[in-house]
C-alpha positions as semicolon CSV with decimal commas, in nm:
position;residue;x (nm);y (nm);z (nm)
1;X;13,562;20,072;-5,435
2;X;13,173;20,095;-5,363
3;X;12,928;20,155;-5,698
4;X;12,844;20,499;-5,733
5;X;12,474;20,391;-5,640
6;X;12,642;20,291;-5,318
7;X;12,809;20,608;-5,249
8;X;12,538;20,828;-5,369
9;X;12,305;20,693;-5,125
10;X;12,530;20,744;-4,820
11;X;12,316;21,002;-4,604
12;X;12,676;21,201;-4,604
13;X;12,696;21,302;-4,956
14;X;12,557;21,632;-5,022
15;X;12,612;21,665;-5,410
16;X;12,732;21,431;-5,684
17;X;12,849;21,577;-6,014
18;X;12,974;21,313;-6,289
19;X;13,293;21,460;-6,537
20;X;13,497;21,319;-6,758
21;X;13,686;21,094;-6,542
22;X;13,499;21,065;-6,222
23;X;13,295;21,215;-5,969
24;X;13,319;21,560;-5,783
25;X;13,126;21,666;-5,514
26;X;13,056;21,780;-5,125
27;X;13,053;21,589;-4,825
28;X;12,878;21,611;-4,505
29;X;13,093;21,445;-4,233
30;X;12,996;21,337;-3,885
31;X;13,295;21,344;-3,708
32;X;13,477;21,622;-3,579
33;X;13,336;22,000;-3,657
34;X;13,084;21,841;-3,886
35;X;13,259;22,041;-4,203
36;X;13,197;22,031;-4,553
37;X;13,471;21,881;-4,751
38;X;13,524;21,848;-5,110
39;X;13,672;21,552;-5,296
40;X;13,694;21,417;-5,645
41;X;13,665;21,034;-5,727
42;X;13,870;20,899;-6,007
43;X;13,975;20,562;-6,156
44;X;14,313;20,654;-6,329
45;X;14,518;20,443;-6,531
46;X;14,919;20,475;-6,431
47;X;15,014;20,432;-6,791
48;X;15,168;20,067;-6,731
49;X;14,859;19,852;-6,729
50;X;14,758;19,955;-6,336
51;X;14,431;20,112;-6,285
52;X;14,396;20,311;-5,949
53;X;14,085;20,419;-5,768
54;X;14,169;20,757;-5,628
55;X;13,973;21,003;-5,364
56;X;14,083;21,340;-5,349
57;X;14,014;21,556;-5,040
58;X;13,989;21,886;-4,921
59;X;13,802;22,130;-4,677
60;X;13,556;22,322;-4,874
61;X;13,570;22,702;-4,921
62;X;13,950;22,675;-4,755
63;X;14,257;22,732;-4,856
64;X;14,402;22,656;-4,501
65;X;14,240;22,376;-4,368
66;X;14,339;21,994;-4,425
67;X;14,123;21,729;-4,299
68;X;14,209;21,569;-3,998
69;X;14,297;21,123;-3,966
70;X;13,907;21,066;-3,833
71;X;13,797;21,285;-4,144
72;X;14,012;21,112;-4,395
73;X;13,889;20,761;-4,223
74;X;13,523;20,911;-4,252
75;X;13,600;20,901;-4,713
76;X;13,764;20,588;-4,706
77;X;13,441;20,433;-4,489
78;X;13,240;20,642;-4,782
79;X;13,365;20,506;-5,049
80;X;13,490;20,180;-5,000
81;X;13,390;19,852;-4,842
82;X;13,529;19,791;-4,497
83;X;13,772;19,458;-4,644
84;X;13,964;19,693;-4,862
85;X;14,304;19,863;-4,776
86;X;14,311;20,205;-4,911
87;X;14,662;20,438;-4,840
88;X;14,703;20,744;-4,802
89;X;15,076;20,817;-4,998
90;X;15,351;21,055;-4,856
91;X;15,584;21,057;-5,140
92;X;15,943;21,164;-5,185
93;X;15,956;21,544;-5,149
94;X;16,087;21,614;-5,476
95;X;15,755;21,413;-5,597
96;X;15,543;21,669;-5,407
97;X;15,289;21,859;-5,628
98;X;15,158;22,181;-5,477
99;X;14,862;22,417;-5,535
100;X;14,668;22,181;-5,801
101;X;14,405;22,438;-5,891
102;X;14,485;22,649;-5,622
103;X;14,391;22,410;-5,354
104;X;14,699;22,391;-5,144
105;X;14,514;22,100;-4,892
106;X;14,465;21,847;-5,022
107;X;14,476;21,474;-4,927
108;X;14,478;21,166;-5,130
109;X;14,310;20,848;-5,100
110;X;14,467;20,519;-5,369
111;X;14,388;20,185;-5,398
112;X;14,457;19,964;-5,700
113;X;14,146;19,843;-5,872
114;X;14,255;19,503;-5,825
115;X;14,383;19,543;-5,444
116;X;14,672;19,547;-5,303
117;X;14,962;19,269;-5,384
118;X;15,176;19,173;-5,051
């Protein structure tokens, strides 16, 4: 993942507000309808030693609205380097979480810290 210096001085980022575990904030995207979208940045530890880097995104002010494949490409390009694989997980349906504070669109952007291992 890119150093927060990095990604706040992308010309795409609107606002940048630290918390607790990350960084939340607005971004202004090029492609498509040029739309605000929301996301929170996170490095989260999955409780066995693996530390993820984590993007989540949504369409700002919508319930609705999910971003499209060229918006979700748009985040990974923000915030990481153009070597790095990033995924985007469908999980098992039973897995599924819905409506995490009331934001029924969202997408999700993981990468372990360390990469990948193949």
């Amino acid at each position: 993942m890119k150093s927060i210096d990095e990604i706040e001085s992308d010309t795409r980022i609107q606002n940048v507000f630290p918390f607790p575990h990350g960084h939340q904030g607005f971004l202004s995207l090029r492609c498509g309808k040029r739309q605000v979208l929301a996301f929170v940045a996170t490095r989260d530890d999955d409780g066995h030693g693996g530390i993820y880097e984590h993007v989540s995104v949504s369409v700002a002010n919508s319930n609705t609205k999910t971003p499209t494949w060229e918006e979700m490409c748009e985040v990974k390009d923000i915030f990481w380097h153009e070597t790095e694989e990033v995924h985007e997980v469908h999980p098992a349906k039973g897995d599924y979480i819905h409506g995490v504070g009331n934001l029924k669109n969202v997408l999700h952007l993981w990468r372990p810290a360390n990469g990948w291992k193949w």
